XYZ file of C-alpha atoms in Angstrom:
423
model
C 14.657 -92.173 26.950
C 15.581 -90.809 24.074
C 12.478 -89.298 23.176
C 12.092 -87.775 26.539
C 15.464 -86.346 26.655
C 14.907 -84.338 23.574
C 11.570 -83.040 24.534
C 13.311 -81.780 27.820
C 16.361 -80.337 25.755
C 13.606 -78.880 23.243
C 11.838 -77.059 26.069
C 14.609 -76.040 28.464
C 16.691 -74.229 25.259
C 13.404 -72.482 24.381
C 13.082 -71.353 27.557
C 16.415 -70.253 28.245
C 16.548 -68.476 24.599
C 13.842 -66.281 26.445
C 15.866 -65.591 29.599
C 19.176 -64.875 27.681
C 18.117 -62.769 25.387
C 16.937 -60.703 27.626
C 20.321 -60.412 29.318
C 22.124 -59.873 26.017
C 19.476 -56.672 25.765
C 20.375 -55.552 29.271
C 23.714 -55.903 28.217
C 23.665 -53.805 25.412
C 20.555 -51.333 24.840
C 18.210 -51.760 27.583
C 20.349 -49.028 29.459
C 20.108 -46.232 26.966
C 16.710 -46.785 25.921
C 14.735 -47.065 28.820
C 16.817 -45.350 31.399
C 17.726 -42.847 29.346
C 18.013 -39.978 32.507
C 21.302 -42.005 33.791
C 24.760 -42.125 33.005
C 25.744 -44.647 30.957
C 26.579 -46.889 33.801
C 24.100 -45.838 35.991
C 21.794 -46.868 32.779
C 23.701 -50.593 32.651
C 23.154 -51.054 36.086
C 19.504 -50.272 35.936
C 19.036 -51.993 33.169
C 21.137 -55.334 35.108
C 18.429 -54.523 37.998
C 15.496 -55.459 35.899
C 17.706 -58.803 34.825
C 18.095 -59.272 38.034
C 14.331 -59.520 38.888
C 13.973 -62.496 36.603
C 16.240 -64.165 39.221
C 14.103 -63.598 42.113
C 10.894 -64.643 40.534
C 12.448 -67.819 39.918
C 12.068 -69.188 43.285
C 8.626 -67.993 43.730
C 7.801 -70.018 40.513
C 9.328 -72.993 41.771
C 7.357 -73.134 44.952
C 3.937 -72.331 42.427
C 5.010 -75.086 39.878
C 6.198 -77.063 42.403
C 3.598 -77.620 44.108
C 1.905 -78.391 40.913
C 4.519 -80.940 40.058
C 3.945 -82.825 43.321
C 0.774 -82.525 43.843
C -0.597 -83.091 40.159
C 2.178 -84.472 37.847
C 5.710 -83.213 36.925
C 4.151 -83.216 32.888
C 1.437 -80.096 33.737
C 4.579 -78.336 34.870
C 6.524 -78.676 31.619
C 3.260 -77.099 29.530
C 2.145 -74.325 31.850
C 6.009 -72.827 32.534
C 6.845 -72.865 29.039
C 3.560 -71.084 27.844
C 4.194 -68.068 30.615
C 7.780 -68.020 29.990
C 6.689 -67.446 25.761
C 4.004 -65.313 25.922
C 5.453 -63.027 28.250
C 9.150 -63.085 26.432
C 6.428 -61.470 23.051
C 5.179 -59.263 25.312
C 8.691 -57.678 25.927
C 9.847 -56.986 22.225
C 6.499 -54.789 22.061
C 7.454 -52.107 25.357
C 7.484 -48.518 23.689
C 10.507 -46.916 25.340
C 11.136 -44.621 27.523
C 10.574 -41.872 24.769
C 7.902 -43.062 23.794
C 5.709 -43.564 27.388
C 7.965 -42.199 30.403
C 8.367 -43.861 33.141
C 5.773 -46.876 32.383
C 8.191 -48.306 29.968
C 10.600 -49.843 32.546
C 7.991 -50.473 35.179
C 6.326 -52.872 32.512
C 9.587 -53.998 31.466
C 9.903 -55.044 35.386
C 6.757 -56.640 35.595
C 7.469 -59.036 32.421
C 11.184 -59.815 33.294
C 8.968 -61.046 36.277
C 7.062 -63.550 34.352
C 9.923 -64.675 32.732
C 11.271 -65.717 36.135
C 8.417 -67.087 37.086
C 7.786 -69.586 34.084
C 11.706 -70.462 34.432
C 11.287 -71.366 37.695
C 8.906 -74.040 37.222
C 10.615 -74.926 33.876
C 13.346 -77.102 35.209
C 12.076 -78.750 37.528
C 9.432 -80.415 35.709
C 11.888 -81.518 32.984
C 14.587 -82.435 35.028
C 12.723 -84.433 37.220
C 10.566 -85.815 33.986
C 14.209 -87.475 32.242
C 15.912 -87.976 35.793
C 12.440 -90.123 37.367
C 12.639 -91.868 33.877
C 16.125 -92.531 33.801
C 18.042 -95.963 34.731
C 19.482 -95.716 37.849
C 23.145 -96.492 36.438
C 22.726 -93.818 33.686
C 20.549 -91.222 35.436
C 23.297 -88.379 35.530
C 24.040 -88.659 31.593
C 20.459 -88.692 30.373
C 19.635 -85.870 33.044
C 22.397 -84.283 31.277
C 20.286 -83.456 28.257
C 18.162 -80.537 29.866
C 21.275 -79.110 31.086
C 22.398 -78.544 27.577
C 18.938 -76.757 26.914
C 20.394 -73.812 28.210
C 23.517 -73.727 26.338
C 21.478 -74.059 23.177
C 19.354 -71.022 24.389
C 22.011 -69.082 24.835
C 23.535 -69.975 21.091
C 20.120 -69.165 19.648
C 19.568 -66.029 21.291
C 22.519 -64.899 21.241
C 23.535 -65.830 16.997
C 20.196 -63.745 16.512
C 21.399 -61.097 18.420
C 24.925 -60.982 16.504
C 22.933 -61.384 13.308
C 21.189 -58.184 13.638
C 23.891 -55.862 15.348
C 25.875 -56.940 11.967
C 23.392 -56.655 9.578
C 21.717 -53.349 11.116
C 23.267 -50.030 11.473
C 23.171 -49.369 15.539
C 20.728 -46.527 15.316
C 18.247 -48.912 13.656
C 19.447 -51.788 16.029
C 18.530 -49.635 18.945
C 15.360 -48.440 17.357
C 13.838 -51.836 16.776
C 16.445 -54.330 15.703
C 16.965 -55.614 19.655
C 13.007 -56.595 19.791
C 13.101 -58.890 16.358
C 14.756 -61.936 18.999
C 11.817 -61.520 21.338
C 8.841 -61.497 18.364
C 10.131 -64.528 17.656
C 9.925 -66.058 20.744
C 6.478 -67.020 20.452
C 6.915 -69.638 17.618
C 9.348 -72.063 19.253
C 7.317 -71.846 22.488
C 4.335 -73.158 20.164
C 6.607 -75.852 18.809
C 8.021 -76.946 22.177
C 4.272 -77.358 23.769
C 2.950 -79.671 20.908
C 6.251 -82.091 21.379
C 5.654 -81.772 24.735
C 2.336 -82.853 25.084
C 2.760 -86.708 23.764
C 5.095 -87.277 27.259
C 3.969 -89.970 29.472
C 3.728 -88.820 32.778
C 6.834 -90.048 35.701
C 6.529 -93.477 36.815
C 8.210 -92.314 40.134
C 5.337 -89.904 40.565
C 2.741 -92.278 39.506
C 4.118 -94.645 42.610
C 3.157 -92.079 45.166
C -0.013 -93.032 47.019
C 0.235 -90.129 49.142
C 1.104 -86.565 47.691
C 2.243 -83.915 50.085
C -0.974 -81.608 51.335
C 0.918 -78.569 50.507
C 4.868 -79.164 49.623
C 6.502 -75.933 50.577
C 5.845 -76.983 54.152
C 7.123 -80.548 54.117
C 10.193 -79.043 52.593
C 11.122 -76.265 55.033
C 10.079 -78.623 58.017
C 11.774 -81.391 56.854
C 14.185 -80.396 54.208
C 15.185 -76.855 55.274
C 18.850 -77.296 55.978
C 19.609 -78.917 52.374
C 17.759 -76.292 50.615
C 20.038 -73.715 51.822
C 23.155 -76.137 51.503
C 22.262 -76.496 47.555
C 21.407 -73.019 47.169
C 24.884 -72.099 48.552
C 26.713 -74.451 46.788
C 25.388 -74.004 43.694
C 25.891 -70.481 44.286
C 29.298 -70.235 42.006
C 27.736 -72.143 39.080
C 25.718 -69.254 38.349
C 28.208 -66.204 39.205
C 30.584 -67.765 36.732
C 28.313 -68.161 34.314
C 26.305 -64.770 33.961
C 29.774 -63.052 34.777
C 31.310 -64.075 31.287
C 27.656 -64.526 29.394
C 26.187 -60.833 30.813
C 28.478 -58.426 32.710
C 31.594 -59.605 30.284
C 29.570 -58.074 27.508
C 29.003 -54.567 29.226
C 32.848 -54.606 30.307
C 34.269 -55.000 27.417
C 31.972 -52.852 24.886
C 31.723 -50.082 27.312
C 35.336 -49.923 29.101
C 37.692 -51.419 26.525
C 36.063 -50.599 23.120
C 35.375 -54.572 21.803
C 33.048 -54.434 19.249
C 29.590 -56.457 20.209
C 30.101 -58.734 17.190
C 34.054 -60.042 18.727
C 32.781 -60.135 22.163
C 29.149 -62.389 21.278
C 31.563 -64.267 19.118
C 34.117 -64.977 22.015
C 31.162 -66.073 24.363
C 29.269 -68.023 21.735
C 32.046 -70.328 21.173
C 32.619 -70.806 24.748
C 29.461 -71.679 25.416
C 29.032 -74.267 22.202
C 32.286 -76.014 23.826
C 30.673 -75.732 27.285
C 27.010 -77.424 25.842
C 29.444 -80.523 23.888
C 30.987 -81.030 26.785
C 27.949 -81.894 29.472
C 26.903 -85.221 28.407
C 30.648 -86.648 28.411
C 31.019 -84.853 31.762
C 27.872 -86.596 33.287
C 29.298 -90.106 32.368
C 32.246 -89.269 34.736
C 29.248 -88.222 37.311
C 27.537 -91.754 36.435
C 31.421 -93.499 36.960
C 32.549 -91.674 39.818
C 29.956 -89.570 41.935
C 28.109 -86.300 42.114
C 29.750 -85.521 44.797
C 33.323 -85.434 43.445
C 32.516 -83.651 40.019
C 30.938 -81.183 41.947
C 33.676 -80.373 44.084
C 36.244 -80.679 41.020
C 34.439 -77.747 39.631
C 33.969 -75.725 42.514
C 37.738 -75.812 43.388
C 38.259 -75.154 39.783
C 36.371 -72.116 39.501
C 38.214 -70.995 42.943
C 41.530 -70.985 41.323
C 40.284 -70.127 37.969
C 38.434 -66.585 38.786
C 41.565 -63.992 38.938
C 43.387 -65.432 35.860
C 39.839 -65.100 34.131
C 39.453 -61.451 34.906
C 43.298 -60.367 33.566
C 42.409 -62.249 30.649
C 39.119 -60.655 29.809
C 40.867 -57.086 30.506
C 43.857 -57.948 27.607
C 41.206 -56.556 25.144
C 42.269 -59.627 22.902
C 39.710 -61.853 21.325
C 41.755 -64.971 21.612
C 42.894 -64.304 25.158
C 39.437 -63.237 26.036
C 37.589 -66.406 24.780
C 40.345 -68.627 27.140
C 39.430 -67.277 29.654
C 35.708 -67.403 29.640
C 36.557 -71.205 27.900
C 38.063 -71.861 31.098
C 35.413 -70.785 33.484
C 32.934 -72.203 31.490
C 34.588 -75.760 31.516
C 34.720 -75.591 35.520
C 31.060 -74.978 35.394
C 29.934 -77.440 33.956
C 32.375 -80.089 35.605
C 29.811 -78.919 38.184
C 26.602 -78.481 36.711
C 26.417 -81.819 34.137
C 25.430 -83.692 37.404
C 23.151 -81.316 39.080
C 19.906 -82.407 37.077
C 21.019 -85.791 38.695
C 22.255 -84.766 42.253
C 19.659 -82.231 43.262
C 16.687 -84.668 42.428
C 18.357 -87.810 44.453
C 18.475 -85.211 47.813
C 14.920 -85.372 48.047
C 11.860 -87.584 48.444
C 9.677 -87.896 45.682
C 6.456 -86.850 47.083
C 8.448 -83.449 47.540
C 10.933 -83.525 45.068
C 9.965 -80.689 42.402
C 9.731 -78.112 45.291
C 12.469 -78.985 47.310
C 15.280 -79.519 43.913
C 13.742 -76.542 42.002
C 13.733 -74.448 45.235
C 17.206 -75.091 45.941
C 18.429 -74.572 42.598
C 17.001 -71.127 41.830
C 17.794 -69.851 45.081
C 20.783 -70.365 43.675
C 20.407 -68.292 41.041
C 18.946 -65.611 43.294
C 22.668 -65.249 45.049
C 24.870 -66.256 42.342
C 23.013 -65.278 38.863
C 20.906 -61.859 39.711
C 23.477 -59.974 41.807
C 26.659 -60.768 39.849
C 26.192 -58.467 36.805
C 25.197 -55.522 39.439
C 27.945 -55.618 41.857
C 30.651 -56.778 39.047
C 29.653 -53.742 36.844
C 29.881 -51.517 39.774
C 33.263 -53.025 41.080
C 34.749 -52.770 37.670
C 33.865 -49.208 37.479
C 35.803 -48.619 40.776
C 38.720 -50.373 39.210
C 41.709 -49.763 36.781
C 41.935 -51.420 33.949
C 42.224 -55.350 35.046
C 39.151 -55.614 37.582
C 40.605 -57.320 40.214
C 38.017 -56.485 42.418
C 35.626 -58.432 40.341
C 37.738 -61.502 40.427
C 38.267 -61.348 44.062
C 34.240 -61.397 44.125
C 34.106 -64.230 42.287
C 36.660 -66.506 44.421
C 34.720 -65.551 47.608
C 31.520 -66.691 45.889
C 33.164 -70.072 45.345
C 34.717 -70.669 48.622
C 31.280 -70.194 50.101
C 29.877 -72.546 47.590
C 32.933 -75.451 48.249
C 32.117 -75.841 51.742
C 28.507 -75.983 50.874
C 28.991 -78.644 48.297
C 31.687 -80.528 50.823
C 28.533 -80.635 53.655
C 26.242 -82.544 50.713
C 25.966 -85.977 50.848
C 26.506 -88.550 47.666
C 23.933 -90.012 46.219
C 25.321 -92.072 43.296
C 24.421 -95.436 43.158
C 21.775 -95.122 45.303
C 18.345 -95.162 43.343
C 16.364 -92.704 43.486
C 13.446 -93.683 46.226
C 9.776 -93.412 45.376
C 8.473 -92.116 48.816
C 11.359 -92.507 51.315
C 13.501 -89.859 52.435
C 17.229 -90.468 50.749
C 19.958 -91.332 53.574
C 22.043 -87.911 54.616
């Protein structure tokens, strides 16, 4: 278990390095550079549109990988996702800007955020579902855990390189090329994480099945349709909050209250290093007392938490600031420590990559890729303190509460090989 956990962990933070630092680009230079016709906020909004597009790849590469995880093996998965996801995160650092080509420079830049989603999409389901189908019943939700921290240690990574540079590089020379150094090196961890990969053994759950759904997608909407859309809803909050303080935060406060990039990466770094030490001690409590009830601790938590979170970002203060992303980041992953547990427990096994990773990054499609567009536009509407964003936020979670209170619990119910859990 061990072993596999850290091949999982390995492979979701290499992925995720590619995802975020894409954001953290969007964020900060994509606007100017390739949209260079808009206003500056017309130019961070464009430039959150092509983030956004990552987001709704991601379900169409979880029914493609899913179906290859169901049909063929959840270990294929891991290798092909994580290839796409690398080469195409290379392929990003080397788009001549606007200047350079016109209006070909952001169309490409589209069509590669694209890929990006795609490979994540696949990506964790096959490693979830690897650790979680290898997993002891009684411990399933802490060594699950481990991918979830993947994307903590992405974020870290891509985001430390990102400070590195904008420190070490005057901003005209950041802008010019410094920005594309993060996605160059992309390519070598992806090569790393496919040769650890490839000694995994293959699920026993999956090896149990003697008969592997014809095509998954279908099985799942016939038969599955009404949980899909309850875990895409309730999971819906996880991943405002999160790409709220990790993405629009970052536009907010560098472009409306003057926080230098390195103080507000800083603030967000250590929030997230707290939020990554904190998952495996938070899916122990998911292993003790139920999915179910850490899930709706952190949904309620995130409810109540959202308006505080948005006066404290707008004091300006570095201190102040990191509390308050600290604090939204600790309700998510009171949440999200359990999910790599939860989601695959909801479904049968012969269906189980499509149906989890469906649910999950449909998720991300309402929660992850329209948050940094409607907050930035919201806060520009605003005065200083962006209520309206925080007001956003809280409706996002009371949609995602009753969604998690409609889910059944799972824990300690093991995980079947071919029958349909109860609920």
């Amino acid at each position: 278990m061990p072993r596999i956990a850290a091949a999982s962990l390995a492979g979701t933070a290499i992925e995720f390095y590619d995802f975020f630092v894409y954001g953290t680009a969007a964020a900060l230079v994509l606007g100017p550079l390739f949209f260079p016709t808009f206003s500056p906020v017309a130019g961070t909004l464009a430039a959150f549109v092509t983030f956004g597009v990552g987001f709704v790849a991601r379900p169409l590469g979880s029914v493609v990988f899913g179906h290859l995880g169901d049909r063929h093996g959840r270990r294929p998965v891991l290798v092909a996702s994580l290839l796409l996801t690398g080469a195409s995160s290379v392929a990003v650092g080397c788009v001549p800007s606007y200047g350079t080509i016109g209006v070909a420079a952001p169309l490409l830049l589209l069509v590669l955020r694209f890929l990006q989603g795609l490979g994540l999409g696949g990506e964790w389901g096959g490693a979830v579902l690897l650790t979680a189908e290898h997993a002891p019943a009684a411990r399933r939700a802490l060594w699950s855990s481990f991918p979830q921290v993947g994307p903590a240690v992405g974020f870290v990574l891509a985001n430390g390189v990102m400070l590195a540079l904008s420190t070490a590089l005057p901003d005209a020379e950041f802008a010019q090329w410094g920005w594309r150094v993060p996605f160059w090196v992309a390519g070598a961890p992806a090569l790393a994480g496919l040769w650890l990969r490839s000694s995994l053994a293959e699920s026993p759950r999956f090896l149990e099945i003697d008969d592997h759904a014809r095509v998954p997608l279908v099985e799942v909407v016939r038969h599955h349709g009404r949980l899909v859309l309850l875990t895409a809803g309730a999971l819906a909050i996880g991943y405002a909050v999160f790409y709220a303080v990790t993405t629009w935060s970052l536009a907010y406060a560098t472009e409306r209250l003057g926080v230098s990039r390195t103080v507000m990466l800083t603030c967000v770094m250590a929030a997230v290093v707290v939020k990554g030490a904190l998952t495996p001690l938070v899916a122990l409590l998911g292993d003790r007392y139920g999915r179910r009830p850490m899930c709706l601790t952190g949904c309620a938590a995130c409810v109540v938490w959202m308006l505080p979170m948005v006066a404290l970002l707008a004091t300006g203060q570095p201190l102040l600031m990191f509390l308050g992303i600290l604090g939204a980041l600790i309700a998510f992953v009171t949440m999200f420590a359990v999910i790599a547990a939860y989601l695959p427990e909801l479904y049968e096994a012969r269906v189980r990559c499509t149906g989890a990773a469906v649910g999950y990054n449909l998720g991300g499609v309402l929660g992850g890729a329209l948050t940094p567009i409607v907050a930035t536009a919201l806060a520009e509407q605003s005065g200083r303190v962006p209520w309206a964003v925080g007001v956003y936020l809280t409706g996002i979670g009371l949609i995602s509460l009753v969604c998690f209170a409609l889910l059944p619990e799972t824990r300690p119910v093991p995980v079947p090989a071919v029958e349909p859990a109860t609920g």
